[in-house]
Short mmCIF file of C-alpha atoms in Angstrom, two decimals:
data_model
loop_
_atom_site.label_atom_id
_atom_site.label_comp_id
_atom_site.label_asym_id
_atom_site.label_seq_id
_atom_site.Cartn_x
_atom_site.Cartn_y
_atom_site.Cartn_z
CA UNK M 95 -60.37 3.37 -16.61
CA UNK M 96 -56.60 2.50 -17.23
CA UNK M 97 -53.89 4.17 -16.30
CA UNK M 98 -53.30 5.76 -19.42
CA UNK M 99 -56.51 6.78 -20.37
CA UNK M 100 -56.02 8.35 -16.30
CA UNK M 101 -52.57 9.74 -17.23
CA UNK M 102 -54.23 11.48 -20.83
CA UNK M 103 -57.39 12.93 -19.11
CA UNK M 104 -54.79 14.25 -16.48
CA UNK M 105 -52.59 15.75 -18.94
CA UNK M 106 -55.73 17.25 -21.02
CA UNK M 107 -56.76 19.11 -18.04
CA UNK M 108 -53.36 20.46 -17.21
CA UNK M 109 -52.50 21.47 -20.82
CA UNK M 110 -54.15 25.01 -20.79
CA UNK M 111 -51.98 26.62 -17.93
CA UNK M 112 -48.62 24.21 -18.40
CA UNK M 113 -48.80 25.50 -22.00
CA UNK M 114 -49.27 29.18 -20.66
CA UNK M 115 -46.25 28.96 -17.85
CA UNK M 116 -44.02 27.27 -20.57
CA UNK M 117 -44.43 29.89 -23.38
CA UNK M 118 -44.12 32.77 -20.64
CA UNK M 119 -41.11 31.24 -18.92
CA UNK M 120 -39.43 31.10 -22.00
CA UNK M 121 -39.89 35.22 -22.84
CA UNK M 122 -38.81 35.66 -18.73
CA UNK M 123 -36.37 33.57 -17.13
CA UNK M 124 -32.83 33.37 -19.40
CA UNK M 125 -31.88 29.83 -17.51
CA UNK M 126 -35.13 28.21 -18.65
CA UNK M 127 -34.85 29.40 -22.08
CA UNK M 128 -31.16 28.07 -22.35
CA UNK M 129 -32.47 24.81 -21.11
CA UNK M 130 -34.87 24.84 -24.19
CA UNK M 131 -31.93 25.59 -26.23
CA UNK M 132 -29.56 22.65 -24.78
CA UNK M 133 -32.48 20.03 -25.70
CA UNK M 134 -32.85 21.75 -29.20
CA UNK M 135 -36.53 22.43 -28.11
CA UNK M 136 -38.68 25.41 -29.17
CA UNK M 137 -41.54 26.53 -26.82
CA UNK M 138 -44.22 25.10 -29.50
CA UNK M 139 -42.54 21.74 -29.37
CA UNK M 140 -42.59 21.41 -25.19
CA UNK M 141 -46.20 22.61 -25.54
CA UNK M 142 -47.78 20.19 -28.30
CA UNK M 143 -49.11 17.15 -26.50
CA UNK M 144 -46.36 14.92 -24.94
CA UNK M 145 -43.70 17.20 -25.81
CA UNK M 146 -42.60 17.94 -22.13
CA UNK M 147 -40.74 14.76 -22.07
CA UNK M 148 -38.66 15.52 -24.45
CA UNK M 149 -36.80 17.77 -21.91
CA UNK M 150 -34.19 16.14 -20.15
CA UNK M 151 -34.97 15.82 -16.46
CA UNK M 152 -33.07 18.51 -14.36
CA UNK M 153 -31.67 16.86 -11.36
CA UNK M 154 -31.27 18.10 -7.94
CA UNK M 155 -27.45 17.74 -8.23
CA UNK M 156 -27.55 19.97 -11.32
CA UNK M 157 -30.04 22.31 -10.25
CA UNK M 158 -27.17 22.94 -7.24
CA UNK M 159 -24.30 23.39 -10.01
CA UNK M 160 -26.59 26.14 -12.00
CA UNK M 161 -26.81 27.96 -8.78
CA UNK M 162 -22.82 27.62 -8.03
CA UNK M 163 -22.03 29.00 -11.46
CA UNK M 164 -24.97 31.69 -11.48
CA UNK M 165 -25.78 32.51 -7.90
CA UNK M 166 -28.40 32.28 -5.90
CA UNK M 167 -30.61 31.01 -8.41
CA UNK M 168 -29.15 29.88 -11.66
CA UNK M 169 -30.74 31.75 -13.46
CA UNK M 170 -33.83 30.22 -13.08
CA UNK M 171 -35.88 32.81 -11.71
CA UNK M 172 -37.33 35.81 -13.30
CA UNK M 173 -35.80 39.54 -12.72
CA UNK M 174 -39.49 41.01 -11.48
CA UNK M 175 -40.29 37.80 -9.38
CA UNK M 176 -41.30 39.15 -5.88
CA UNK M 177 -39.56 36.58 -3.41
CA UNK M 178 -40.90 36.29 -0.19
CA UNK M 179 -38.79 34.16 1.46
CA UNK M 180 -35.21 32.17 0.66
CA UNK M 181 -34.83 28.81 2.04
CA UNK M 182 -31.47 26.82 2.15
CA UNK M 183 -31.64 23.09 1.56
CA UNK M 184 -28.03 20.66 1.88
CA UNK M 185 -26.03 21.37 -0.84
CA UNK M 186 -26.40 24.41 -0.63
CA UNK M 187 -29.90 24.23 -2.38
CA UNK M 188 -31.07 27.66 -2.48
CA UNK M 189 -35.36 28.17 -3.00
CA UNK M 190 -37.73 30.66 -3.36
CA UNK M 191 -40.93 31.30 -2.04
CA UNK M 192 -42.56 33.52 -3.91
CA UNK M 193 -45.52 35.84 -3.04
CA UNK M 194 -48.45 34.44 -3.49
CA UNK M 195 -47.43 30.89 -4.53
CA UNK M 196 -50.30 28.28 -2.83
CA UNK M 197 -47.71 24.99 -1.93
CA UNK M 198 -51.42 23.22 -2.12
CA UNK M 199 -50.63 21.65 1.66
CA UNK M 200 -54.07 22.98 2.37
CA UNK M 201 -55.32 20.74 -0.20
CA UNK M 202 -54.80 17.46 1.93
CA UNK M 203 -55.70 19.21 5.63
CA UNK M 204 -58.84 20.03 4.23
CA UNK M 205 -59.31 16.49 3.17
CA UNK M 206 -58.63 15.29 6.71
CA UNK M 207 -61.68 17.99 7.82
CA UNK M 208 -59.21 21.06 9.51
CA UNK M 209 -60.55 24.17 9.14
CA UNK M 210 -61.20 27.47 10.97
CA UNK M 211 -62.12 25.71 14.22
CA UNK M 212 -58.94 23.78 14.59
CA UNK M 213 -55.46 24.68 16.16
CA UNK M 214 -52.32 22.99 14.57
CA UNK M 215 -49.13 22.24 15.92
CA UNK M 216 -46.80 22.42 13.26
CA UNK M 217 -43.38 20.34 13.82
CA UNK M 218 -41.26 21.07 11.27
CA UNK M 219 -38.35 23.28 10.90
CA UNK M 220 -38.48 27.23 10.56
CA UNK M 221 -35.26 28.21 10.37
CA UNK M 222 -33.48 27.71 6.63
CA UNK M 223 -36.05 24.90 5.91
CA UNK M 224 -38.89 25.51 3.75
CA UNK M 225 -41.33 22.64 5.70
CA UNK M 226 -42.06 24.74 8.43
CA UNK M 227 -43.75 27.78 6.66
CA UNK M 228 -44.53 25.40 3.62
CA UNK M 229 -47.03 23.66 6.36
CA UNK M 230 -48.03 26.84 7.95
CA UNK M 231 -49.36 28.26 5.14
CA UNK M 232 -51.47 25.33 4.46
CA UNK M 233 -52.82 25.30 7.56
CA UNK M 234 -53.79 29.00 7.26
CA UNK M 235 -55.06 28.59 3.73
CA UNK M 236 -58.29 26.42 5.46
CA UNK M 237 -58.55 28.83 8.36
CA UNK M 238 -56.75 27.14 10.94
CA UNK M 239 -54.89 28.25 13.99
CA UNK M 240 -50.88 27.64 14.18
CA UNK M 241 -48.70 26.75 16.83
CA UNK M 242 -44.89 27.37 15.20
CA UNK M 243 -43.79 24.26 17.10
CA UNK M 244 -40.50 23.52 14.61
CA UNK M 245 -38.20 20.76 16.40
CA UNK M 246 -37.28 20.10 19.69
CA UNK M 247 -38.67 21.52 22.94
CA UNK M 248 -41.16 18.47 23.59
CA UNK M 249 -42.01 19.04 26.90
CA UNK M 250 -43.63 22.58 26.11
CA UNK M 251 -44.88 21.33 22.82
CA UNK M 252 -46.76 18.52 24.71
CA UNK M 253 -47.56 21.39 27.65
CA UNK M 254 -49.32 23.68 24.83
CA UNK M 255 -51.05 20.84 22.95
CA UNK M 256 -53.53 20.55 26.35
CA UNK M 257 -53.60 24.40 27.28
CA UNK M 258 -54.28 25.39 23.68
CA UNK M 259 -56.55 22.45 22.59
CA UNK M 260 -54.20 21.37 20.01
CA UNK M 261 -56.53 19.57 17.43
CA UNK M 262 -54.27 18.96 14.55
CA UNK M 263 -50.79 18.09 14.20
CA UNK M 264 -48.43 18.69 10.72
CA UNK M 265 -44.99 16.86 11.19
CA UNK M 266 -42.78 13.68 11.53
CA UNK M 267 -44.58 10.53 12.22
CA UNK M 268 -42.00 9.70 14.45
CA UNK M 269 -42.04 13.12 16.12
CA UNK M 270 -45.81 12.73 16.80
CA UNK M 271 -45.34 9.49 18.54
CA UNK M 272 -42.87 11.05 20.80
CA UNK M 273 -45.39 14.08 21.63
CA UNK M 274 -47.81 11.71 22.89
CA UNK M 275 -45.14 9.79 24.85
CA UNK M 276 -44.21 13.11 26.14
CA UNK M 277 -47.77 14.16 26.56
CA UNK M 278 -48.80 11.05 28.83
CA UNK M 279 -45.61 12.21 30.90
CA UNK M 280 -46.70 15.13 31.80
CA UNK M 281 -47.64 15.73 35.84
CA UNK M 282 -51.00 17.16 36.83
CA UNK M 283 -52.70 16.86 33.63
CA UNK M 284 -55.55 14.46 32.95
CA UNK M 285 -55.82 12.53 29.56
CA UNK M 286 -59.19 14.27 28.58
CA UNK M 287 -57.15 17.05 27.42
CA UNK M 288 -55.68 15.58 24.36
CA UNK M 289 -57.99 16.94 21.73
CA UNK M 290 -55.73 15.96 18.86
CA UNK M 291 -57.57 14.01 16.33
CA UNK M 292 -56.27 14.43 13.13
CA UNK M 293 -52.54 14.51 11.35
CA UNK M 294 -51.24 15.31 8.34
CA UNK M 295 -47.35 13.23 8.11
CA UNK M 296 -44.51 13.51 5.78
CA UNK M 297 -40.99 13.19 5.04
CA UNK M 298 -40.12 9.57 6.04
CA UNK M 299 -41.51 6.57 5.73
CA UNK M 300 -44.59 5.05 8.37
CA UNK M 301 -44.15 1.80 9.02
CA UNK M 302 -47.55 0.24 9.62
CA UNK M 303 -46.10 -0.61 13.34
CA UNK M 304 -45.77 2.95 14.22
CA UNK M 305 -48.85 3.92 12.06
CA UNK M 306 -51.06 1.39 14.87
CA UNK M 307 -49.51 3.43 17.65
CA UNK M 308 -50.53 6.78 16.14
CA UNK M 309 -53.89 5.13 15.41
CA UNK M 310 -54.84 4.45 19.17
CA UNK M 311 -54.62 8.66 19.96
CA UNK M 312 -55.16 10.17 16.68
CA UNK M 313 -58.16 8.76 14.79
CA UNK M 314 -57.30 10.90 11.35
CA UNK M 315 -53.94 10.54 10.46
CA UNK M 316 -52.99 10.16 6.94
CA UNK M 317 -49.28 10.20 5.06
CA UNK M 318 -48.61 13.27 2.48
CA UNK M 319 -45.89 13.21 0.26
CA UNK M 320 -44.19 16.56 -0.84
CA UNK M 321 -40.71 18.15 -1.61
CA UNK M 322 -39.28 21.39 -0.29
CA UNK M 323 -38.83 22.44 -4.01
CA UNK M 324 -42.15 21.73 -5.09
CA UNK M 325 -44.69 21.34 -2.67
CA UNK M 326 -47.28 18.59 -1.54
CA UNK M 327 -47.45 16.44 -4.50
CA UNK M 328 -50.29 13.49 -3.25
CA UNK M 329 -51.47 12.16 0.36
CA UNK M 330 -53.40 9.42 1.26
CA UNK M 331 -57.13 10.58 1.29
CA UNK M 332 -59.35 11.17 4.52
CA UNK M 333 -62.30 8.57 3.17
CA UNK M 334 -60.36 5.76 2.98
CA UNK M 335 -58.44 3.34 5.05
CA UNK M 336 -54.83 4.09 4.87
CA UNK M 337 -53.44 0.88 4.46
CA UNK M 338 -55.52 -0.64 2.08
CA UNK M 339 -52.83 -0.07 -0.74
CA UNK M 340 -55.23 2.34 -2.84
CA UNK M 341 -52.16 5.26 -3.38
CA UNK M 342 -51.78 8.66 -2.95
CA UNK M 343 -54.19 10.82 -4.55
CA UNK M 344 -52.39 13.65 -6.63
CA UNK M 345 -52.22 17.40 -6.04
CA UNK M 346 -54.27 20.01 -8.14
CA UNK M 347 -52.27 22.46 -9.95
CA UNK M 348 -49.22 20.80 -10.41
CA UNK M 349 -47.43 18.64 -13.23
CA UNK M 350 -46.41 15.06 -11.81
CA UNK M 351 -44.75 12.47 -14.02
CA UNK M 352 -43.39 8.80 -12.64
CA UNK M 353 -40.27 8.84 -15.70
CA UNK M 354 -38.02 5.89 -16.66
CA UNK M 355 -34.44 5.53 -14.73
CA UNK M 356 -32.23 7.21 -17.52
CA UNK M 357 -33.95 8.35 -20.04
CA UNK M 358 -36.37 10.54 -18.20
CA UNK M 359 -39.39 8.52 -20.88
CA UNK M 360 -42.49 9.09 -19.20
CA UNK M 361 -44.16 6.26 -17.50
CA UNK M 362 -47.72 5.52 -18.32
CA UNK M 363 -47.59 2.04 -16.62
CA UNK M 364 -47.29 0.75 -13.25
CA UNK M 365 -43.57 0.60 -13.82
CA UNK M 366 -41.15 2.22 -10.95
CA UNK M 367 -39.53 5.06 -11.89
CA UNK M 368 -38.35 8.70 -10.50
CA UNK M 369 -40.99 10.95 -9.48
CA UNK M 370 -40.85 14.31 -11.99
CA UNK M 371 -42.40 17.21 -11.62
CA UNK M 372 -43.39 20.92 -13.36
CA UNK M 373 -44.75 23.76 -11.41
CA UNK M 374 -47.02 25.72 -13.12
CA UNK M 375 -45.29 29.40 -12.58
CA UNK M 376 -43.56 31.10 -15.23
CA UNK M 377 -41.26 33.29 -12.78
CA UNK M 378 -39.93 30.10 -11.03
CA UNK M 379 -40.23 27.48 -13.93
CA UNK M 380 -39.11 24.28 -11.97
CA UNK M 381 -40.06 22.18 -15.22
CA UNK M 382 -39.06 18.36 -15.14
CA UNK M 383 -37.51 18.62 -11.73
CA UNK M 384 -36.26 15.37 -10.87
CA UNK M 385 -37.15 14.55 -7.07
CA UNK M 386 -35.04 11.18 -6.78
CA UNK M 387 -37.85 9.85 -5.13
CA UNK M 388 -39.20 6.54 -6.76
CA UNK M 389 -42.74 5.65 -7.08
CA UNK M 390 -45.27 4.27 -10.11
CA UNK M 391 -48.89 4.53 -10.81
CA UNK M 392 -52.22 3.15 -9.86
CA UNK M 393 -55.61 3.24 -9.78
CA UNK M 394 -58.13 4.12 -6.78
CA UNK M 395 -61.29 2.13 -5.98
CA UNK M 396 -62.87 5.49 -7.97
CA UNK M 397 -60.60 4.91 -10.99
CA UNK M 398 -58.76 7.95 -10.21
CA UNK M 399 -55.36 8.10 -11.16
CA UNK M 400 -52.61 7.89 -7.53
CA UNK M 401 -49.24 7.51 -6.56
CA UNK M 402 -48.23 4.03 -4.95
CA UNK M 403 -46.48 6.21 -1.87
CA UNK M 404 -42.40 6.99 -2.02
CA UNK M 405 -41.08 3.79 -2.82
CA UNK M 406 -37.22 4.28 -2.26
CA UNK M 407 -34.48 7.07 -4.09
CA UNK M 408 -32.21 6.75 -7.38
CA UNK M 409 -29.32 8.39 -5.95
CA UNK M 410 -27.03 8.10 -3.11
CA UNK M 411 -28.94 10.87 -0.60
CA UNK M 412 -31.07 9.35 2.11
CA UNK M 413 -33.69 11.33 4.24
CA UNK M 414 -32.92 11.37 8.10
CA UNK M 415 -35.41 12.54 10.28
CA UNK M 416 -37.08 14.31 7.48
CA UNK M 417 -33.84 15.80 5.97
CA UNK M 418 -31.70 14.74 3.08
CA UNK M 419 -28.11 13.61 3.90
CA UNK M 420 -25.84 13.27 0.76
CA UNK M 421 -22.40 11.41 1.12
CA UNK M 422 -20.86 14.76 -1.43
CA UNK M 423 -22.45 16.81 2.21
CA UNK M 424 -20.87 14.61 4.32
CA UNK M 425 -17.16 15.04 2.44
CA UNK M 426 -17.39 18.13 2.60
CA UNK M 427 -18.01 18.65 6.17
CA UNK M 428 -15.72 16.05 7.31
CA UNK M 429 -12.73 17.09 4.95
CA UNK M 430 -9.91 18.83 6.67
CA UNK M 431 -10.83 17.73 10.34
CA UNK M 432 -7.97 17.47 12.47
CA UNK M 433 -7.08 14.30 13.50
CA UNK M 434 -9.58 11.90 11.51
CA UNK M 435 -8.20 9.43 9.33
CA UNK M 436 -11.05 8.14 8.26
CA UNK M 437 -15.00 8.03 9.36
CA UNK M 438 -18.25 6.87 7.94
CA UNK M 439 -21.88 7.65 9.30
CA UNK M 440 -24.15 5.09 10.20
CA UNK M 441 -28.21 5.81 10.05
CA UNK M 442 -30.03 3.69 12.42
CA UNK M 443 -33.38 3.20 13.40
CA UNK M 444 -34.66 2.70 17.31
CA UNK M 445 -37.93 2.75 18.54
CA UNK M 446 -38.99 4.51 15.36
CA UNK M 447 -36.64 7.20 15.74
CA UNK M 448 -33.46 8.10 13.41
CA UNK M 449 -30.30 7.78 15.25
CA UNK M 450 -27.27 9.09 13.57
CA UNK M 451 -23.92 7.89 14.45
CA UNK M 452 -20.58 8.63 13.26
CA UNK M 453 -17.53 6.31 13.01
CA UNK M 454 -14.28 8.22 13.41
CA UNK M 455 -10.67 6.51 13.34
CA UNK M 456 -8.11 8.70 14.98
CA UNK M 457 -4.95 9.66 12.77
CA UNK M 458 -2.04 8.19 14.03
CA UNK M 459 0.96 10.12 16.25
CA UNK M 460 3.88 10.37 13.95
CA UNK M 461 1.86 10.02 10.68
CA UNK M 462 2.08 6.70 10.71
CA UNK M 463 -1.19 3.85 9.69
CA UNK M 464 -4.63 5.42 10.39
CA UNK M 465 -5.35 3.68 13.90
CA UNK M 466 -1.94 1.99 14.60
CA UNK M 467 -1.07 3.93 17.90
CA UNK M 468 -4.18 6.29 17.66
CA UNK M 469 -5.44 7.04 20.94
CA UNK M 470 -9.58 6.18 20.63
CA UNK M 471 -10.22 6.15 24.29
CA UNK M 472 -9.54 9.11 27.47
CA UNK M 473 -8.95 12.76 26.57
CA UNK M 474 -7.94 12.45 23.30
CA UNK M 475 -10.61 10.50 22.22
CA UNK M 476 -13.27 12.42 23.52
CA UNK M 477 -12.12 15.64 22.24
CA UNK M 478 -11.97 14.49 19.06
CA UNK M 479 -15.74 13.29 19.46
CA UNK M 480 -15.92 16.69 20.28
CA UNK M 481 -15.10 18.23 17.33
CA UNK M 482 -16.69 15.94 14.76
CA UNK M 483 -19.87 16.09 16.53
CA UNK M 484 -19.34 20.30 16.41
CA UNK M 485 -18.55 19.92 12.97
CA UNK M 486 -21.18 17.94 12.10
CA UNK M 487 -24.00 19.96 14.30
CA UNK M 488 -23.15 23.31 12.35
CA UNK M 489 -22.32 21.81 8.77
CA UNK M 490 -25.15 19.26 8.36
CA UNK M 491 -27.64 20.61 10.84
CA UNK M 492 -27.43 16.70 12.42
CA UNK M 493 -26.82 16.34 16.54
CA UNK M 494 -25.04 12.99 15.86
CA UNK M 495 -23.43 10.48 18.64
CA UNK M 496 -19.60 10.06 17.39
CA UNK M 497 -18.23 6.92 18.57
CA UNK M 498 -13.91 6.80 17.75
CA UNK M 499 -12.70 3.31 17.03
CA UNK M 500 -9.84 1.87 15.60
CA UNK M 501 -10.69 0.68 12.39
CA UNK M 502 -13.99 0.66 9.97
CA UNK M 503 -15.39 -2.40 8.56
CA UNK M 504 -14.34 -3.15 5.08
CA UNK M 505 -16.35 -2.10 2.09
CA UNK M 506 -18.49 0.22 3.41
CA UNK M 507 -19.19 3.75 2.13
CA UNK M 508 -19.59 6.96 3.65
CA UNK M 509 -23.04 6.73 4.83
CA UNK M 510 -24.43 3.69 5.82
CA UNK M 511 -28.12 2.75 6.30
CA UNK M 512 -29.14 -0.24 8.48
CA UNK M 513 -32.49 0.78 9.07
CA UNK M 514 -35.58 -1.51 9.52
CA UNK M 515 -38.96 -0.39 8.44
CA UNK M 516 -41.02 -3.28 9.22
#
């Protein structure tokens, strides 16, 4: 099978309920229906076969804007829609979890074999962040036990994975390396105790060095790719071996397009392009929602139609330690603070860990050059380090080293990324 005979039997499948959510979104949610209108679009022309991609792609940036000019949600949500839950993403990004919805996580930890006899640690963040109960209902959708881990706190996170006979783990593959560092650490308790064989891992990238060091403790660990807008999208599958290069396998019930840098012209080749997707509700009608995650098509050994992993981003945000850092974020945090003349944040990566660092250069006494007579070292220095990293902590949700100096190097912009994936 090719990829677009894949791609039509995909989109023949989906038709029936993308056709329903579209023509009820329309009647229910005014912003979706004014996006209709923008395009020139009727329902019945978004509806016929191929007619989604006629709709312009609705960025993340401009998704933000609709909710500044029609708060919280831009008018993208229906009047009777029963939120459960908001969730604030940089930007602010405001989303709603509604009653009921299924984010399909428990799709790919069933594939990996948890179910009701398993207990999962789940490592992402509760608080604002979607990932946390995202993952947690997945992991209760297939019966499984939860242990609300979110970030930080290793040493009892590494304690309750051998009193509670953790089995599974949902998180960073970074932060699960670090658990089993901490885990080995701990005094008094012998190595039968790890029970943890399986792993579901998302939101940055898994080197295949790190991915040999998970291998040697957890013999099921597989990558998942997902948003906090939309859900899991694809993961690698359980019956196959990871890095053979056979993709992602996709998500039921949602829409996912790989679209043309641009134009937003569906892709129905192997060509790169930005990852687009539709959710099939018609109370939250995130239709063509542009992820700014690249990625292009392929085939399985079964001829089934996958995604060839995250392949980089088409904007200027970057993900550190699972979390999207923008350089509009960063302006805004770091405008108005006393006594920087200028700064730039550097993303690092050490011993498969992000480390954040931000550049500061003092203002000058007097007003005069930024640096020229700026004090970057002793009391002053420090308490400026102070203050940026305070700043930072409570505007970007980062802990951050700040390092003053005297002058940045030329030609860089405000966030700079000098990681190393190999």
């Amino acid at each position: 099978m090719s990829i677009q005979a894949a791609l039509k039997a995909r989109e023949e499948a989906l038709a029936p309920a993308l056709e329903q959510s579209l023509r009820r979104a329309a009647e229910r949610v005014p912003g979706f229906a004014a996006r209709l209108a923008e395009a020139g679009l009727t329902p019945d022309e978004v509806c016929r076969a191929g007619g989604l991609g006629a709709l312009p792609v609705l960025s993340k940036d401009e998704l933000v804007e609709r909710q500044q000019v029609d708060p919280p949600h831009g008018g993208m949500l229906a009047a009777d829609a029963d939120v459960a839950r908001w969730f604030q993403s940089p930007g602010p990004l405001y989303e709603p979890q509604l009653e009921g919805a299924d984010w399909r996580w428990g799709q790919a930890l069933a594939d990996l074999g948890v179910g009701g006899d398993d207990v999962v640690i789940n490592c992402f963040g509760y608080h604002l962040s979607p990932a946390g109960a995202m993952l947690e209902q997945g992991a209760r959708s297939v019966g499984a036990a939860v242990v609300p881990g979110g970030i930080g706190n290793q040493d009892l996170q590494a304690r309750a994975i051998a009193d509670l006979g953790v089995t599974g783990y949902v998180g960073l593959p970074s932060y699960l390396k670090a658990l089993i560092e901490r885990f080995d650490g701990l005094e008094g308790v012998e190595a039968d105790r790890w029970r943890l064989e399986r792993a579901l891992m998302t939101a940055e990238p898994l080197p295949e060095s790190l991915r040999a060091v998970i291998a040697q403790r957890v013999p099921m660990a597989r990558m998942a790719y997902g948003t906090g807008e939309t859900g899991l999208l694809a993961w690698e599958p359980a019956g196959e071996d990871p890095p053979a290069g056979h993709g992602m396998v996709l998500a039921d019930g949602v829409d996912v397009q790989v679209c043309e840098i641009g134009t937003g012209r569906p892709v129905t080749d192997g060509t790169e392009g930005e990852v687009v997707v539709t959710l099939l509700r018609s109370d939250y009608p995130l239709v063509r929602f542009g992820t700014g995650d690249l990625s292009g098509w392929t085939l399985g050994p079964d001829g089934s139609l996958r995604l060839r992993g995250v392949l980089g981003r088409t904007g200027a945000a970057v993900k550190v330690r699972g979390m999207f850092l923008h350089p509009r974020q960063v302006a805004a945090v770091m405008e108005g603070v006393e006594g920087v003349a200028d700064y730039r944040f550097v993303i690092e990566r050490v011993d498969h860990v992000d480390q954040l660092r931000c550049e500061v250069v003092p203002a000058a006494a007097g007003g005069g050059e930024p640096g020229v007579g700026a004090t970057t070292t002793g009391p002053d220095g420090e308490a400026l380090a102070r203050r940026v990293a305070d700043r930072v902590r409570e505007g970007l949700r980062f802990s951050t080293r700040v390092q003053v100096v005297e002058a940045l190097s030329p030609g860089d912009g405000p966030v700079v990324d000098v990681r190393d994936w190999s």
